[in-house]
Short mmCIF file of C-alpha atoms and ligand atoms in Angstrom, two decimals:
data_model
loop_
_atom_site.label_atom_id
_atom_site.label_comp_id
_atom_site.label_asym_id
_atom_site.label_seq_id
_atom_site.Cartn_x
_atom_site.Cartn_y
_atom_site.Cartn_z
CA MET A 1 -3.18 9.07 -13.87
CA LEU A 2 -0.11 8.04 -15.95
CA ILE A 3 0.45 9.60 -19.16
CA VAL A 4 2.27 7.91 -22.01
CA MET A 5 3.68 9.90 -24.68
CA LYS A 6 4.12 8.88 -28.05
CA SER A 7 7.72 7.78 -29.54
CA ASP A 8 7.93 10.98 -31.66
CA ALA A 9 6.95 13.26 -28.84
CA THR A 10 9.14 16.35 -28.68
CA GLU A 11 10.59 17.97 -25.51
CA ARG A 12 8.34 20.79 -25.91
CA ASP A 13 5.09 18.31 -26.13
CA ILE A 14 6.55 16.66 -22.64
CA GLU A 15 7.26 20.02 -21.27
CA ALA A 16 3.93 21.13 -21.98
CA VAL A 17 2.05 17.98 -20.50
CA VAL A 18 4.29 18.79 -17.41
CA ARG A 19 3.12 21.99 -16.84
CA VAL A 20 -0.41 21.15 -17.21
CA VAL A 21 0.03 18.67 -14.49
CA ASN A 22 2.14 21.38 -12.09
CA ASP A 23 -0.75 24.04 -12.86
CA MET A 24 -3.45 21.55 -11.42
CA GLY A 25 -1.52 21.51 -8.15
CA PHE A 26 -0.19 18.27 -8.84
CA ARG A 27 3.52 16.68 -9.10
CA ALA A 28 4.78 15.32 -12.47
CA HIS A 29 7.46 12.51 -12.63
CA GLN A 30 9.06 12.18 -15.85
CA MET A 31 10.23 8.44 -16.98
CA PRO A 32 12.41 8.32 -20.29
CA GLY A 33 12.09 4.90 -21.28
CA ALA A 34 13.59 3.19 -24.46
CA THR A 35 10.90 3.72 -26.92
CA ARG A 36 8.80 6.57 -25.24
CA THR A 37 8.69 8.83 -22.30
CA ALA A 38 5.96 8.31 -19.27
CA ILE A 39 4.81 10.81 -17.06
CA GLY A 40 3.84 9.72 -13.47
CA VAL A 41 1.21 12.09 -11.70
CA THR A 42 1.34 12.08 -8.22
CA GLY A 43 -0.77 14.39 -5.43
CA ASN A 44 -3.78 14.26 -6.90
CA PRO A 45 -6.31 13.23 -4.31
CA GLY A 46 -8.95 11.90 -6.79
CA ALA A 47 -9.12 10.61 -10.29
CA ILE A 48 -8.14 12.95 -12.94
CA ASP A 49 -10.17 13.31 -15.98
CA PRO A 50 -7.94 11.95 -18.70
CA THR A 51 -9.30 14.16 -21.61
CA HIS A 52 -7.38 16.86 -19.99
CA PHE A 53 -4.42 15.54 -21.73
CA GLU A 54 -5.69 13.10 -24.35
CA ASN A 55 -5.81 15.78 -27.10
CA MET A 56 -2.39 17.52 -26.26
CA PRO A 57 0.44 17.20 -29.03
CA GLY A 58 2.71 14.23 -28.51
CA VAL A 59 0.34 12.41 -26.05
CA ALA A 60 -0.54 8.64 -26.97
CA GLU A 61 -2.67 7.89 -23.92
CA ALA A 62 -3.77 8.87 -20.41
CA ILE A 63 -4.61 5.98 -18.06
CA ARG A 64 -6.10 5.70 -14.72
CA VAL A 65 -3.91 3.97 -12.33
CA THR A 66 -6.09 1.57 -10.32
CA LYS A 67 -3.06 0.27 -8.18
CA PRO A 68 -2.22 1.59 -4.84
CA TYR A 69 1.42 2.17 -6.36
CA LYS A 70 2.04 4.27 -9.39
CA LEU A 71 6.15 4.87 -9.68
CA ILE A 72 7.31 1.82 -9.22
CA SER A 73 5.16 0.21 -11.44
CA LEU A 74 6.08 -1.50 -14.99
CA ASP A 75 2.93 0.30 -16.43
CA LEU A 76 5.25 3.38 -16.11
CA ARG A 77 8.35 2.29 -17.23
CA PRO A 78 8.61 -1.14 -19.10
CA GLU A 79 12.22 -1.52 -18.94
CA LYS A 80 14.16 -2.35 -15.80
CA THR A 81 15.70 0.80 -14.17
CA VAL A 82 19.46 0.44 -14.06
CA VAL A 83 20.53 2.46 -10.66
CA ARG A 84 24.12 4.20 -11.66
CA VAL A 85 26.51 4.61 -8.51
CA GLY A 86 29.41 6.39 -10.45
CA ASP A 87 30.67 3.81 -12.96
CA ALA A 88 29.14 0.83 -11.31
CA THR A 89 25.48 -0.40 -11.53
CA ILE A 90 22.68 -2.13 -10.01
CA GLY A 91 20.16 -3.52 -12.41
CA GLY A 92 22.17 -3.54 -15.35
CA ASP A 93 24.02 -6.50 -17.03
CA GLU A 94 26.59 -6.95 -14.35
CA LEU A 95 25.49 -8.80 -10.87
CA ALA A 96 26.07 -6.38 -8.44
CA ILE A 97 28.16 -7.42 -5.21
CA ILE A 98 27.84 -5.79 -1.95
CA ALA A 99 29.88 -7.29 0.44
CA GLY A 100 31.47 -6.37 4.05
CA PRO A 101 31.03 -6.35 7.78
CA CYS A 102 27.75 -5.94 9.41
CA ALA A 103 29.43 -3.10 11.20
CA VAL A 104 32.49 -1.20 10.93
CA GLU A 105 34.56 -2.03 14.34
CA SER A 106 37.91 -0.74 13.61
CA ARG A 107 39.99 0.88 10.73
CA ALA A 108 42.13 -2.48 10.68
CA GLN A 109 38.97 -4.95 10.65
CA THR A 110 37.28 -2.66 7.94
CA LEU A 111 40.59 -2.32 5.69
CA ALA A 112 41.24 -6.01 5.77
CA VAL A 113 37.76 -7.02 4.70
CA ALA A 114 37.75 -4.40 2.24
CA GLU A 115 41.07 -5.70 0.40
CA ALA A 116 39.24 -8.99 -0.33
CA VAL A 117 36.05 -7.62 -1.46
CA ARG A 118 38.10 -5.37 -3.97
CA ARG A 119 40.17 -8.30 -5.15
CA SER A 120 36.93 -10.52 -5.56
CA GLY A 121 36.29 -7.81 -8.28
CA ALA A 122 33.05 -6.71 -6.33
CA ARG A 123 32.16 -2.92 -6.70
CA PHE A 124 30.43 -2.19 -3.53
CA PHE A 125 31.57 -2.21 0.37
CA ARG A 126 29.08 -2.35 2.68
CA GLY A 127 29.57 -1.54 6.66
CA GLY A 128 27.14 0.00 9.32
CA ALA A 129 28.51 2.68 11.14
CA PHE A 130 24.83 3.03 12.77
CA LYS A 131 23.58 -0.24 13.91
CA PRO A 132 19.96 -0.91 14.85
CA ARG A 133 20.42 -3.44 17.34
CA THR A 134 17.64 -5.18 19.25
CA SER A 135 19.34 -4.47 22.85
CA PRO A 136 20.46 -0.93 24.11
CA TYR A 137 23.24 -2.47 25.52
CA ALA A 138 24.93 -4.03 22.01
CA PHE A 139 27.38 -2.45 20.26
CA GLN A 140 25.64 0.49 18.68
CA GLY A 141 28.45 1.48 15.59
CA LEU A 142 31.18 3.89 15.64
CA GLY A 143 28.98 6.50 14.04
CA GLU A 144 30.68 9.24 12.02
CA GLU A 145 34.06 7.76 13.00
CA GLY A 146 33.01 4.73 11.18
CA LEU A 147 31.66 6.81 8.17
CA LYS A 148 35.20 8.12 7.76
CA ILE A 149 36.73 4.73 8.00
CA LEU A 150 34.17 3.79 5.03
CA ALA A 151 35.34 7.07 3.23
CA GLU A 152 38.78 5.76 3.40
CA VAL A 153 37.86 2.32 1.98
CA ARG A 154 36.65 4.27 -0.94
CA GLU A 155 39.42 6.09 -1.19
CA THR A 156 41.87 3.60 -1.22
CA TYR A 157 39.81 0.92 -2.84
CA GLY A 158 37.59 2.48 -5.01
CA LEU A 159 34.47 0.86 -3.66
CA LYS A 160 31.14 2.29 -3.70
CA ILE A 161 30.03 2.31 0.10
CA VAL A 162 26.75 1.14 1.07
CA THR A 163 25.94 2.17 4.77
CA GLU A 164 22.69 2.46 6.90
CA ALA A 165 21.04 5.45 7.94
CA MET A 166 18.64 5.11 10.69
CA ASP A 167 17.05 8.39 11.00
CA GLU A 168 17.08 11.70 9.57
CA ARG A 169 20.38 13.49 11.28
CA GLY A 170 22.15 10.10 10.53
CA LEU A 171 21.12 10.41 6.64
CA GLU A 172 22.48 13.53 6.64
CA MET A 173 26.21 12.12 7.64
CA VAL A 174 25.68 9.08 5.33
CA GLU A 175 25.24 11.52 2.70
CA LYS A 176 28.76 13.12 3.22
CA TYR A 177 30.52 9.95 3.32
CA ALA A 178 28.68 7.22 1.18
CA ASP A 179 27.57 6.18 -2.18
CA VAL A 180 24.25 4.36 -1.22
CA ILE A 181 22.00 4.85 1.52
CA GLN A 182 21.02 1.57 3.11
CA LEU A 183 17.04 1.95 4.56
CA GLY A 184 16.79 -1.07 7.15
CA ALA A 185 14.16 -3.41 8.04
CA ARG A 186 13.06 -2.03 10.94
CA ASN A 187 12.78 1.61 9.01
CA MET A 188 10.75 0.22 6.08
CA GLN A 189 7.82 2.26 7.21
CA ASN A 190 9.49 4.86 8.84
CA PHE A 191 7.62 7.40 6.56
CA SER A 192 9.44 10.43 7.30
CA LEU A 193 12.95 8.96 6.80
CA LEU A 194 11.83 7.42 3.63
CA LYS A 195 10.39 10.93 2.35
CA ARG A 196 13.73 12.65 3.60
CA ALA A 197 15.99 9.98 1.65
CA GLY A 198 13.38 11.03 -1.26
CA HIS A 199 15.24 14.34 -1.52
CA SER A 200 18.79 12.41 -1.31
CA ARG A 201 20.90 12.52 -4.38
CA LEU A 202 21.91 9.40 -3.55
CA PRO A 203 20.43 6.17 -4.38
CA VAL A 204 18.59 4.20 -1.66
CA LEU A 205 18.50 0.46 -0.78
CA LEU A 206 15.49 -0.28 0.85
CA LYS A 207 15.42 -3.16 2.97
CA ARG A 208 12.18 -5.46 3.30
CA GLY A 209 10.01 -5.09 6.76
CA LEU A 210 10.46 -8.00 9.04
CA SER A 211 6.78 -8.55 8.49
CA ALA A 212 6.10 -6.20 5.40
CA THR A 213 4.02 -7.90 2.54
CA LEU A 214 5.01 -7.13 -1.23
CA ASP A 215 2.64 -3.97 -1.34
CA GLU A 216 3.87 -2.61 1.69
CA TRP A 217 7.28 -2.90 0.63
CA LEU A 218 6.87 -1.45 -2.90
CA LEU A 219 4.73 1.53 -1.29
CA ALA A 220 7.60 2.36 0.98
CA ALA A 221 9.73 2.32 -2.53
CA GLU A 222 6.89 4.52 -3.57
CA TYR A 223 7.18 6.81 -0.62
CA VAL A 224 11.03 7.74 -1.64
CA MET A 225 10.38 8.07 -5.51
CA ALA A 226 7.26 10.22 -5.03
CA GLU A 227 9.64 12.57 -3.66
CA GLY A 228 11.74 12.73 -6.79
CA ASN A 229 14.41 10.24 -6.16
CA TYR A 230 13.75 7.37 -8.92
CA ASN A 231 17.17 5.21 -7.78
CA VAL A 232 15.90 2.68 -5.26
CA VAL A 233 16.97 -0.66 -4.84
CA LEU A 234 14.85 -3.51 -3.18
CA CYS A 235 16.47 -6.01 -0.88
CA GLU A 236 14.61 -9.24 0.10
CA ARG A 237 16.55 -9.92 3.56
CA GLY A 238 14.13 -12.48 4.91
CA ILE A 239 11.01 -12.12 7.10
CA ARG A 240 9.80 -13.56 10.26
CA THR A 241 7.96 -16.99 10.38
CA PHE A 242 7.56 -19.75 12.45
CA ALA A 243 10.92 -21.39 11.16
CA GLN A 244 13.52 -22.22 13.75
CA HIS A 245 16.05 -23.34 11.79
CA THR A 246 16.75 -19.93 10.51
CA ARG A 247 16.95 -16.40 11.95
CA ASN A 248 14.77 -15.29 9.19
CA THR A 249 13.08 -16.81 6.05
CA LEU A 250 14.40 -15.87 2.86
CA ASP A 251 11.84 -15.39 0.19
CA LEU A 252 13.19 -15.88 -2.84
CA ALA A 253 9.64 -16.11 -4.52
CA ALA A 254 9.83 -12.00 -3.75
CA VAL A 255 12.28 -11.82 -6.61
CA PRO A 256 10.18 -12.74 -9.47
CA ALA A 257 7.23 -11.02 -7.75
CA VAL A 258 8.75 -8.00 -7.76
CA ARG A 259 10.10 -8.39 -11.47
CA ARG A 260 6.27 -8.85 -12.36
CA LEU A 261 5.26 -5.51 -10.92
CA SER A 262 8.21 -3.46 -10.80
CA HIS A 263 11.03 -2.13 -12.86
CA LEU A 264 13.36 -1.34 -9.60
CA PRO A 265 16.15 -3.76 -9.62
CA VAL A 266 16.14 -6.10 -6.45
CA ILE A 267 18.68 -7.83 -4.63
CA VAL A 268 18.95 -10.63 -2.07
CA ASP A 269 20.54 -10.55 1.31
CA PRO A 270 21.61 -14.22 2.13
CA SER A 271 23.35 -13.16 5.34
CA HIS A 272 20.23 -11.79 7.29
CA GLY A 273 18.08 -14.01 5.23
CA THR A 274 19.46 -17.07 7.08
CA GLY A 275 21.36 -15.92 10.25
CA LYS A 276 23.85 -18.48 9.55
CA SER A 277 27.12 -18.57 7.92
CA TYR A 278 26.91 -22.04 6.53
CA MET A 279 23.77 -21.48 4.77
CA VAL A 280 25.05 -17.92 3.20
CA ALA A 281 26.61 -19.45 -0.05
CA ALA A 282 23.84 -21.93 -0.93
CA LEU A 283 21.14 -18.95 -0.42
CA ALA A 284 23.25 -16.61 -2.27
CA ARG A 285 23.61 -18.76 -5.28
CA ALA A 286 19.78 -19.49 -5.47
CA GLY A 287 19.31 -15.76 -5.22
CA VAL A 288 21.08 -15.51 -8.31
CA ALA A 289 19.39 -18.33 -9.85
CA VAL A 290 16.01 -16.69 -9.06
CA GLY A 291 16.86 -13.56 -10.90
CA ALA A 292 18.43 -11.02 -8.52
CA ASP A 293 20.21 -8.17 -9.61
CA GLY A 294 22.65 -8.61 -6.76
CA LEU A 295 23.40 -9.71 -3.47
CA ILE A 296 24.53 -8.30 -0.02
CA ILE A 297 26.71 -10.61 2.12
CA GLU A 298 28.28 -10.10 5.08
CA VAL A 299 31.82 -10.98 5.31
CA HIS A 300 34.43 -10.84 8.35
CA ASP A 301 38.05 -11.33 8.98
CA GLN A 302 37.37 -12.70 12.24
CA PRO A 303 33.60 -14.13 12.31
CA ASP A 304 34.29 -15.62 15.94
CA HIS A 305 34.91 -12.21 17.11
CA ALA A 306 32.40 -10.07 14.95
CA LEU A 307 30.76 -7.25 17.27
CA CYS A 308 27.44 -7.78 15.31
CA ASP A 309 26.12 -10.69 13.27
CA GLY A 310 28.90 -12.94 13.53
CA ALA A 311 27.10 -16.17 13.30
CA GLN A 312 26.39 -15.02 10.02
CA ALA A 313 29.41 -13.75 8.81
CA ILE A 314 31.47 -15.73 6.24
CA THR A 315 35.34 -15.78 5.84
CA LEU A 316 37.68 -13.90 3.52
CA ASP A 317 38.16 -17.22 1.73
CA ALA A 318 34.33 -18.23 1.78
CA TYR A 319 33.62 -15.10 0.19
CA THR A 320 36.23 -15.31 -2.03
CA GLN A 321 34.96 -18.52 -3.55
CA LEU A 322 31.46 -17.36 -3.35
CA ALA A 323 31.97 -14.47 -5.25
CA ALA A 324 33.29 -16.49 -8.35
CA GLU A 325 30.39 -18.84 -8.09
CA VAL A 326 27.52 -16.62 -8.09
CA ARG A 327 29.46 -14.94 -10.89
CA ALA A 328 29.44 -17.94 -12.87
CA ILE A 329 25.79 -18.50 -11.90
CA HIS A 330 24.87 -14.97 -13.32
CA GLU A 331 26.22 -15.56 -16.60
CA VAL A 332 24.54 -18.83 -17.41
CA ILE A 333 21.13 -17.89 -16.21
CA THR A 334 18.92 -15.87 -18.99
CA PRO A 335 17.18 -12.68 -17.36
CA THR A 336 13.74 -13.23 -16.03
CA PRO A 337 11.52 -11.88 -19.11
CA VAL A 338 9.04 -9.36 -17.87
CA VAL A 339 5.60 -11.24 -17.99
C1 PEP Y 1 22.60 -5.08 8.50
O1 PEP Y 1 22.19 -4.76 6.83
O2 PEP Y 1 22.93 -5.34 9.05
C2 PEP Y 1 20.78 -4.85 8.59
C3 PEP Y 1 20.56 -4.54 10.23
O3 PEP Y 1 19.88 -5.25 7.98
P1 PEP Y 1 18.18 -5.47 8.31
O4 PEP Y 1 18.02 -4.34 8.32
O5 PEP Y 1 17.97 -6.29 6.79
O6 PEP Y 1 17.93 -6.04 9.61
MN1 MN Y 2 23.78 -7.35 9.83
#
């Protein structure tokens, strides 16, 4: 059920609707918009009779939702969500650039990359302290020590920190040191982790699963939102296909596909999306051209010596040039209209 309030509905009208929803044992999610507030109802096992709400003061209409998702939907919120991270935004007018190494390897490496990221004008720094590696013998990340290095980057350069939480205990640690919680492709359907992230005060960057359909990905975002955290950013990072010329196949069509259904910001990861450093700039430019709200890019001061994902890391110089190029593209494209 989606309850759309009239544009002149008062706070009291909205509160009265929320109270009725709560009294029915369900959850009311208020989504204030530019012209009106909508209230999404979750927790109801079956359809709710719209007549419960239709005659209440301030209610424009009560609509049954037939799609599997409610809160991520443009029906609930026709204008785009702008995720605010302090004074930086994702989904606003500015292109959000999140750059940094795959993994925090040492203080020296991390600060060297951070300096270049800051100089490029980007507002966000990435770097994993907990790494989901295919092999148990591969570098697993520095853990809390890595988070402390990231906190130093935040302190020194004023960059917002985006870092992955692989489990609930890690998420609690990430909450102490970071600004955005990254949930990785391999965890996109870790439902207990999604629910825990739904209780966080921090925004969530939700990577698309390696073989996730659009609906599965959007429903994963719905899990986070259903718990009350509405600050979710979707990230297209490539899916597994038969292609052998790339690590993953970057599905750029996902960007307009998400845009058609959801108000959530969507960014593109050309690093995991290709796995090859020589392709990163081309696909980053393409990602911005198809209307992404931002990019997440792996950068290393010494890609040849990287402990994780070196083959897809671009150098500091290549990154500096790319940041300028994608900004220029972002300036000339008109935002994709919602259709
Ligand atoms: C990463 O960002 O380094 C990462 C592990 O990404 P993904 O979950 O998309 O593989
Ligand atoms: Mn990586």
